[in-house]
Amino acid sequence: MPESPAAASAPIRHIVVLGHPDSQSFNHEVVERYGKTVREIGHECVVRDLYALDFDPRLRADHRPGHATGMSADVAREIGLLRDADVLVFVYPIWFGMPPAIIKGYVDRVLGVALTPSDIRDHQPDSVLVGKWFGTFSSSATTRIWLDEHGQMESIRQAFDRYLMGIFGLHDAGHVHFGAIVAGMDARFVRESLYEVEEQARKICSSVAAARHAVKAKEAVAALAAT
């Protein structure tokens, strides 16, 4: 679906969904650095701290896709933000080999609000999400090497990242993982990790801006051909 002229000229907007209960966590620092970087570039960044919002991750029987009698106010608010976004970023710790329940609940209640099993089977992504970019920053107390040895990172990439991108029609903006995130970390390690966040944020901004420019150029060529 081509962008409207207003959408094409609007600032690129990032929605960052944070799923960590500790306001002093490394994950919060990741969100702060990501937001600071994209804003310096000239993009917009909206942070959705799910714990601070007291987001309820439970999908109720009467709110399941195909069964819902109406959209709850909190979900409607999130959908409104996502509708005007170009980039969706998840930031979370890996707990017991998977994203925390509050992140999975955001997928169940918000991203999947209108996507029925038949839509997934028939490859019919929700128009609110299709074409947007999806990126992730995750962390774990264990090392990346340990996770790889136990197949956890590939499992998350396959069962969570790639699956979501496939059913929702999202573009891959990458998954950056930080291992050995524990209390008393060396300050230099934290600085280097946050610099990696900044570099990844710049890469995402560049990719999204280039994609938008390509769409504009294609539309301009088509308009000239039609005259």
PDB file of C-alpha atoms in Angstrom, residues 20-26 28 51:
ATOM      1  CA  HIS A  20      11.559  -4.831  32.073  1.00  0.00           C
ATOM      2  CA  PRO A  21      10.214  -4.222  35.604  1.00  0.00           C
ATOM      3  CA  ASP A  22      13.259  -2.413  37.024  1.00  0.00           C
ATOM      4  CA  SER A  23      13.449   1.270  36.124  1.00  0.00           C
ATOM      5  CA  GLN A  24      17.207   1.202  36.824  1.00  0.00           C
ATOM      6  CA  SER A  25      17.874  -1.734  34.510  1.00  0.00           C
ATOM      7  CA  PHE A  26      20.281  -1.970  31.597  1.00  0.00           C
ATOM      8  CA  HIS A  28      16.035   1.055  30.383  1.00  0.00           C
ATOM      9  CA  TYR A  51       5.417  -2.073  33.418  1.00  0.00           C
TER      10      TYR A  51
END
